[in-house]
Amino acid sequence: MQEKKINISFLVAAAFSTGLVSCGTSKLKKGEYLYTGAKVNIVNDTMKKKDKNTLRDGIKDNLRPKPNTSFLGLRPRVWVYNITPQPKKDKGITNWLKNKIGEKPVLLGDVDRDFNANIAQNYAENKGYFNAKATHDTLTKNKTAKVIYTVKSGARYFINEVTYEKDSSKVNAEIQQTVSTSLLKKGDPFDLAVIKSERNRIDAHLKEKGFYYFHPDNLIVQADSTVAKEPKVDLNVKLKGDAPELSKKQFTIDKVVVFADYDLKSATDRNYIIPYGTDSVQAYNDMYIIDPDKKFKPQIFDRALYFKKGDIYNRSNHNLSLNRLISLGTFKFVKNQFVISDSIKNKFDAYYLLTPRQFQSLQVETTGKTNSASFVGSEVNLNWTHRNFFRGAEQLKASVFGAFDVQIGGPKEGKENNNVYRFGGNVSLTIPRLVSPFNFKNSSAYVPKTFMGLGYEYQSRQALYTLHNFNAHFGYLWKEDAQREHELKLININAVVPQNITDKYQAQIDDPNNISRYIMKRVVEPQLIVGPTYSFTYTNTMLPRTNTFYYKGSVDLAGTLAGLISGANAKEGKEKKVFGVPFSQYAKTEQDLRFYHKLAEKSQIATRLIAGIAYPYGNSQYVPYSRQFYVGGSNSIRAFRARTLGPGSFDPRTAKNPFFYDQSGDIKLELNAEYRANIYKFLNAAVFVDAGNIWLVNEDSARPGGKFSKDWTKEIAVGAGVGLRLDFSILILRLDLAMPLRVPYLEQDQRWVLDKVNFGNSSWRKDNLILNIAIGYPF
C-alpha cells in the first residue's frame, strides 16, 4: 500500500508539473511560440574566457524583452495568467490574480531580433571590439523558441596615447589642471562608458571653478585607430568647436540677496524685487536681506549661506547652502536663482527665495489600548511647537500628557486599586548652531544643533506606590553628511523620587519568600543618574543599493566624575549621596548593527544584531532598573512577551508576584532575521526568526541562573513566526504571530520545544502563540 501511495504522489506531482509547463504554451495560436530567452555566443579564439563571459553578460543585460520568469524550468506565473479569466475591471481579485500574480506570456513575435543583433554589435564596439559583427538564429521546440546571437568580436583595441588639446581659453586652462586625475589611462581597453565618465568628471571639476553653464556635451573625445598596425587607439579630448560661449565663462558672485518671506503665489521669477521698497532691504556682511516684518535675525542666513561677495561660483557651496537652509526646518520652500549681472561682466547675483512654514502648531494625539491582564487604557498628548522662537530658527516644543490603565476584569480582590495613572510634561529647545565658548567650524550640509530640555512625570500605581520622575539634558547634535550623525549629551540628569509606598507593596518587599523582593525594592528606591551620553549613527539604507547597513553605537557614563572626586565605593561601605540620594555609577554601551539585502524590487532579507553591557562600579552595586536591558515584545524576541524572558536560565514563572513580573539584565545579546515580501499593493508579508537573551554581571540569589557564564550559548532563546504589514504610506500597521522554538528556563535537555508544537490544542495555542500588534517595522 505504501508503494502505491508513493507512486500516486509521484504521478500527481508529475502531472501538476506537466500542467505548469504545458499551460504556458497551451493557449498559443498556430505559428506562435513562447520566448524562453536568448543565448549569446562570442566567437574569438584569442579572447580569454573571463573577457568572453564579461562581454556575454553585458550583451545579455541589454537585450529586450526579457523572457518570463521561471523556476526549475516551470513558469507558474504564466500558468496563473492563462487560467485566470480576463477581468472586467482594473481592480478586484481577478485582476490581481491575472496581472499581479500572473504574467503575460512573452512571445517570439515580441522580439525584434535584428534590433537586438544591432544592440549586441554596438555594445561590443563600445567596449573596444571595433570590428564586431553580430548575427542571429532561432531555435523552436514544442511551441517554445530561443534566439541565439553570435558575435564575432575581432581584436579589442587598447588606448595608445591620451591628449588633451590646448587652446588659450580660461576653461581649457582649468581642463589642463585635471589631466593628472584622468580616467583615461594608456594601456587600458577602449570603453565608451569610461569616456562618458571622464567627461562627467571634467564637468564636475569645472562646476567647482565657476563654469556654471558648462555641460559634458561641450567636450568631444576623438578616437584614431589608424595610429599603428596593432589594435590600438589614440584619444584626443577637446572642446567642441560649437560649444556656447557662455559655457566657457567663469562666474563670480556679486550680490547675495535673501528674500526671507517669499510668497510663491504673489511673486514671479523676474519681478520678485518689485513689491519691496529700499526700506525693506537690510545689509548684513555683504548680504542683502529683504524681511519687511523682521521675522528673522540676519545671523541665521550668514551661517547657512556659503557664498560671499567676490567668491567664485562652485557647485559644492551651491548645494551646501540649499541643504543647510532646508535642514533649519523653518522654511517650507527653498528656491535659488543665479542671475547674470546687467552691469558687471561675468558676475552672478545670487537670489535665495525662502517661504517660511507656519511658525506655531498645536497637535493633539490620543491612543487606546488593552492587554491580556484585563487592563484598558488611554493616553492623550497635547504638543505645541514654535519653529522660530527667538527669530533665529530656534524650535521650542512643549507638551503635556495624561494616561491611565484601568483593570476591568480579572480577580475582584483589589480590583479597584490596581489602576495606573500618569501625567506630566516636558519642554525642549533646539538652537541651529553649537552654543559653546569655543568656535567650531562646520562645513556639513546639515546645520549643527544645540538642544536642551526639562521634563517631569507623575506615575501612580494605586495599590503599590507613586513615583516622581525628573529629567534634564543639554547637548549637541551634528551630522558629517547624510550617512553619519553624532549626538552628545554633556549633561543628562534623571532623578526618581518615590512616594506613598503602600503597606501591601512593602509587605511583598519584606517577604523573604518573595523571589522578586530585591527588584521591587530597587524600583521604589530614590535614584539620581548624572552623566554624559554619546551615540554615533551610520546608515546608507537610503541609497539604491543591493546591500545596505545601519549601525548605532552608544556610550552612557553615569557618576564617573562624581565617583572619582568623592572616592565612592559601595562594596566597601563608602556610599556617597547628593541631597540625601546615592548617585548611580556605571558604564554602559550598546551596539546595534543591521544589514539589508535586496532580493527584488519589493522583497528583501533584513537582519539585526544587538549587543550591550552595563557595568556597575564605585558608588553602585547594580545598574539602575531604568538603565538595564530587557528582551521580548513586538520589537525584540517576538515569541516572548516584553520583559518576561531571562536573565539567563532563570525561570520568571517562579516569581509568582501579583505586582511585578518584569525581568531585566546587565548584558544583552539579540539576533533577528526577517524575509519581507510584497503580496499586493499595500499588503506585505514576512517570515522571521529571533534569538537572544539577557544576563546579569553579578550573581543574584533572587534570580538563580541569571549570571553570565561560559554556558551562555545554552541559554539562548529562539522564536519564529510570520507577519502581515499593512503599509498605508503615512504609517505601517504590523501584525506578527510568533511561537517559541527554544525556551532557556526549561531543563537543558527539554529547551527545544519543536516536538511539543500542537496547533490543534487550544491550551497550547494560548500559551505559545503570541500576537504582536505594532506600528512600523521592528528594525
PDB file of N, CA and C in Angstrom, residues 708-749:
ATOM      1  N   PHE A 708      25.900  35.795  33.782  1.00  0.00           N
ATOM      2  CA  PHE A 708      26.556  35.410  32.530  1.00  0.00           C
ATOM      3  C   PHE A 708      27.694  34.434  32.838  1.00  0.00           C
ATOM      4  N   SER A 709      27.747  33.326  32.089  1.00  0.00           N
ATOM      5  CA  SER A 709      28.762  32.302  32.327  1.00  0.00           C
ATOM      6  C   SER A 709      29.218  31.720  31.002  1.00  0.00           C
ATOM      7  N   LYS A 710      30.112  30.737  31.111  1.00  0.00           N
ATOM      8  CA  LYS A 710      30.628  30.097  29.901  1.00  0.00           C
ATOM      9  C   LYS A 710      29.549  29.302  29.174  1.00  0.00           C
ATOM     10  N   ASP A 711      28.438  29.026  29.870  1.00  0.00           N
ATOM     11  CA  ASP A 711      27.349  28.269  29.253  1.00  0.00           C
ATOM     12  C   ASP A 711      26.279  29.174  28.643  1.00  0.00           C
ATOM     13  N   TRP A 712      26.644  30.421  28.351  1.00  0.00           N
ATOM     14  CA  TRP A 712      25.647  31.376  27.872  1.00  0.00           C
ATOM     15  C   TRP A 712      24.979  30.939  26.570  1.00  0.00           C
ATOM     16  N   THR A 713      25.723  30.178  25.728  1.00  0.00           N
ATOM     17  CA  THR A 713      25.129  29.751  24.456  1.00  0.00           C
ATOM     18  C   THR A 713      23.972  28.784  24.665  1.00  0.00           C
ATOM     19  N   LYS A 714      23.986  28.074  25.811  1.00  0.00           N
ATOM     20  CA  LYS A 714      22.908  27.134  26.109  1.00  0.00           C
ATOM     21  C   LYS A 714      21.668  27.852  26.633  1.00  0.00           C
ATOM     22  N   GLU A 715      21.783  29.165  26.862  1.00  0.00           N
ATOM     23  CA  GLU A 715      20.686  29.932  27.438  1.00  0.00           C
ATOM     24  C   GLU A 715      20.059  30.911  26.426  1.00  0.00           C
ATOM     25  N   ILE A 716      20.317  30.632  25.160  1.00  0.00           N
ATOM     26  CA  ILE A 716      19.740  31.467  24.104  1.00  0.00           C
ATOM     27  C   ILE A 716      18.303  31.032  23.838  1.00  0.00           C
ATOM     28  N   ALA A 717      17.407  31.999  23.834  1.00  0.00           N
ATOM     29  CA  ALA A 717      16.010  31.750  23.473  1.00  0.00           C
ATOM     30  C   ALA A 717      15.842  31.923  21.971  1.00  0.00           C
ATOM     31  N   VAL A 718      14.988  31.117  21.373  1.00  0.00           N
ATOM     32  CA  VAL A 718      14.736  31.192  19.935  1.00  0.00           C
ATOM     33  C   VAL A 718      13.226  31.195  19.699  1.00  0.00           C
ATOM     34  N   GLY A 719      12.787  32.066  18.828  1.00  0.00           N
ATOM     35  CA  GLY A 719      11.383  32.119  18.432  1.00  0.00           C
ATOM     36  C   GLY A 719      11.273  32.381  16.946  1.00  0.00           C
ATOM     37  N   ALA A 720      10.146  32.043  16.368  1.00  0.00           N
ATOM     38  CA  ALA A 720       9.933  32.258  14.931  1.00  0.00           C
ATOM     39  C   ALA A 720       8.458  32.540  14.687  1.00  0.00           C
ATOM     40  N   GLY A 721       8.181  33.077  13.516  1.00  0.00           N
ATOM     41  CA  GLY A 721       6.789  33.375  13.210  1.00  0.00           C
ATOM     42  C   GLY A 721       6.600  33.967  11.839  1.00  0.00           C
ATOM     43  N   VAL A 722       5.381  34.387  11.578  1.00  0.00           N
ATOM     44  CA  VAL A 722       5.004  35.021  10.316  1.00  0.00           C
ATOM     45  C   VAL A 722       4.287  36.324  10.633  1.00  0.00           C
ATOM     46  N   GLY A 723       4.285  37.228   9.665  1.00  0.00           N
ATOM     47  CA  GLY A 723       3.660  38.525   9.925  1.00  0.00           C
ATOM     48  C   GLY A 723       3.025  39.118   8.685  1.00  0.00           C
ATOM     49  N   LEU A 724       2.094  40.014   8.924  1.00  0.00           N
ATOM     50  CA  LEU A 724       1.490  40.837   7.878  1.00  0.00           C
ATOM     51  C   LEU A 724       1.750  42.289   8.210  1.00  0.00           C
ATOM     52  N   ARG A 725       2.067  43.098   7.183  1.00  0.00           N
ATOM     53  CA  ARG A 725       2.319  44.518   7.374  1.00  0.00           C
ATOM     54  C   ARG A 725       1.452  45.292   6.391  1.00  0.00           C
ATOM     55  N   LEU A 726       0.637  46.161   6.907  1.00  0.00           N
ATOM     56  CA  LEU A 726      -0.244  46.986   6.086  1.00  0.00           C
ATOM     57  C   LEU A 726       0.386  48.362   5.949  1.00  0.00           C
ATOM     58  N   ASP A 727       0.924  48.612   4.770  1.00  0.00           N
ATOM     59  CA  ASP A 727       1.648  49.850   4.507  1.00  0.00           C
ATOM     60  C   ASP A 727       0.696  50.886   3.926  1.00  0.00           C
ATOM     61  N   PHE A 728       0.271  51.828   4.780  1.00  0.00           N
ATOM     62  CA  PHE A 728      -0.653  52.884   4.358  1.00  0.00           C
ATOM     63  C   PHE A 728       0.077  54.197   4.062  1.00  0.00           C
ATOM     64  N   SER A 729       1.362  54.119   3.784  1.00  0.00           N
ATOM     65  CA  SER A 729       2.218  55.284   3.471  1.00  0.00           C
ATOM     66  C   SER A 729       2.465  56.146   4.702  1.00  0.00           C
ATOM     67  N   ILE A 730       1.406  56.661   5.323  1.00  0.00           N
ATOM     68  CA  ILE A 730       1.591  57.518   6.490  1.00  0.00           C
ATOM     69  C   ILE A 730       1.946  56.699   7.726  1.00  0.00           C
ATOM     70  N   LEU A 731       1.614  55.405   7.728  1.00  0.00           N
ATOM     71  CA  LEU A 731       2.003  54.523   8.820  1.00  0.00           C
ATOM     72  C   LEU A 731       1.976  53.086   8.332  1.00  0.00           C
ATOM     73  N   ILE A 732       2.686  52.237   9.064  1.00  0.00           N
ATOM     74  CA  ILE A 732       2.715  50.804   8.770  1.00  0.00           C
ATOM     75  C   ILE A 732       2.164  50.071   9.977  1.00  0.00           C
ATOM     76  N   LEU A 733       1.048  49.371   9.793  1.00  0.00           N
ATOM     77  CA  LEU A 733       0.460  48.564  10.855  1.00  0.00           C
ATOM     78  C   LEU A 733       1.009  47.151  10.725  1.00  0.00           C
ATOM     79  N   ARG A 734       1.615  46.670  11.813  1.00  0.00           N
ATOM     80  CA  ARG A 734       2.306  45.375  11.769  1.00  0.00           C
ATOM     81  C   ARG A 734       1.620  44.373  12.697  1.00  0.00           C
ATOM     82  N   LEU A 735       1.371  43.171  12.167  1.00  0.00           N
ATOM     83  CA  LEU A 735       0.827  42.072  12.947  1.00  0.00           C
ATOM     84  C   LEU A 735       1.771  40.884  12.801  1.00  0.00           C
ATOM     85  N   ASP A 736       2.421  40.500  13.883  1.00  0.00           N
ATOM     86  CA  ASP A 736       3.365  39.387  13.879  1.00  0.00           C
ATOM     87  C   ASP A 736       2.866  38.295  14.815  1.00  0.00           C
ATOM     88  N   LEU A 737       2.750  37.076  14.311  1.00  0.00           N
ATOM     89  CA  LEU A 737       2.350  35.927  15.121  1.00  0.00           C
ATOM     90  C   LEU A 737       3.574  35.036  15.293  1.00  0.00           C
ATOM     91  N   ALA A 738       3.988  34.841  16.549  1.00  0.00           N
ATOM     92  CA  ALA A 738       5.233  34.126  16.810  1.00  0.00           C
ATOM     93  C   ALA A 738       5.013  33.021  17.838  1.00  0.00           C
ATOM     94  N   MET A 739       5.921  32.042  17.829  1.00  0.00           N
ATOM     95  CA  MET A 739       5.890  30.978  18.828  1.00  0.00           C
ATOM     96  C   MET A 739       7.323  30.630  19.214  1.00  0.00           C
ATOM     97  N   PRO A 740       7.525  30.181  20.466  1.00  0.00           N
ATOM     98  CA  PRO A 740       8.882  29.827  20.910  1.00  0.00           C
ATOM     99  C   PRO A 740       9.339  28.508  20.297  1.00  0.00           C
ATOM    100  N   LEU A 741      10.606  28.461  19.922  1.00  0.00           N
ATOM    101  CA  LEU A 741      11.232  27.222  19.458  1.00  0.00           C
ATOM    102  C   LEU A 741      12.211  26.677  20.497  1.00  0.00           C
ATOM    103  N   ARG A 742      12.782  27.593  21.283  1.00  0.00           N
ATOM    104  CA  ARG A 742      13.721  27.186  22.344  1.00  0.00           C
ATOM    105  C   ARG A 742      13.488  28.065  23.556  1.00  0.00           C
ATOM    106  N   VAL A 743      13.264  27.437  24.717  1.00  0.00           N
ATOM    107  CA  VAL A 743      12.939  28.144  25.956  1.00  0.00           C
ATOM    108  C   VAL A 743      14.074  27.920  26.953  1.00  0.00           C
ATOM    109  N   PRO A 744      14.850  28.941  27.289  1.00  0.00           N
ATOM    110  CA  PRO A 744      16.075  28.745  28.079  1.00  0.00           C
ATOM    111  C   PRO A 744      15.855  28.395  29.543  1.00  0.00           C
ATOM    112  N   TYR A 745      14.652  28.621  30.085  1.00  0.00           N
ATOM    113  CA  TYR A 745      14.452  28.328  31.501  1.00  0.00           C
ATOM    114  C   TYR A 745      13.906  26.920  31.751  1.00  0.00           C
ATOM    115  N   LEU A 746      13.745  26.117  30.694  1.00  0.00           N
ATOM    116  CA  LEU A 746      13.392  24.717  30.876  1.00  0.00           C
ATOM    117  C   LEU A 746      14.653  23.900  31.156  1.00  0.00           C
ATOM    118  N   GLU A 747      14.463  22.623  31.511  1.00  0.00           N
ATOM    119  CA  GLU A 747      15.615  21.752  31.710  1.00  0.00           C
ATOM    120  C   GLU A 747      16.430  21.675  30.421  1.00  0.00           C
ATOM    121  N   GLN A 748      17.765  21.531  30.574  1.00  0.00           N
ATOM    122  CA  GLN A 748      18.651  21.637  29.409  1.00  0.00           C
ATOM    123  C   GLN A 748      18.256  20.707  28.270  1.00  0.00           C
ATOM    124  N   ASP A 749      17.851  19.488  28.572  1.00  0.00           N
ATOM    125  CA  ASP A 749      17.512  18.537  27.511  1.00  0.00           C
ATOM    126  C   ASP A 749      16.087  18.726  26.994  1.00  0.00           C
TER     127      ASP A 749
END
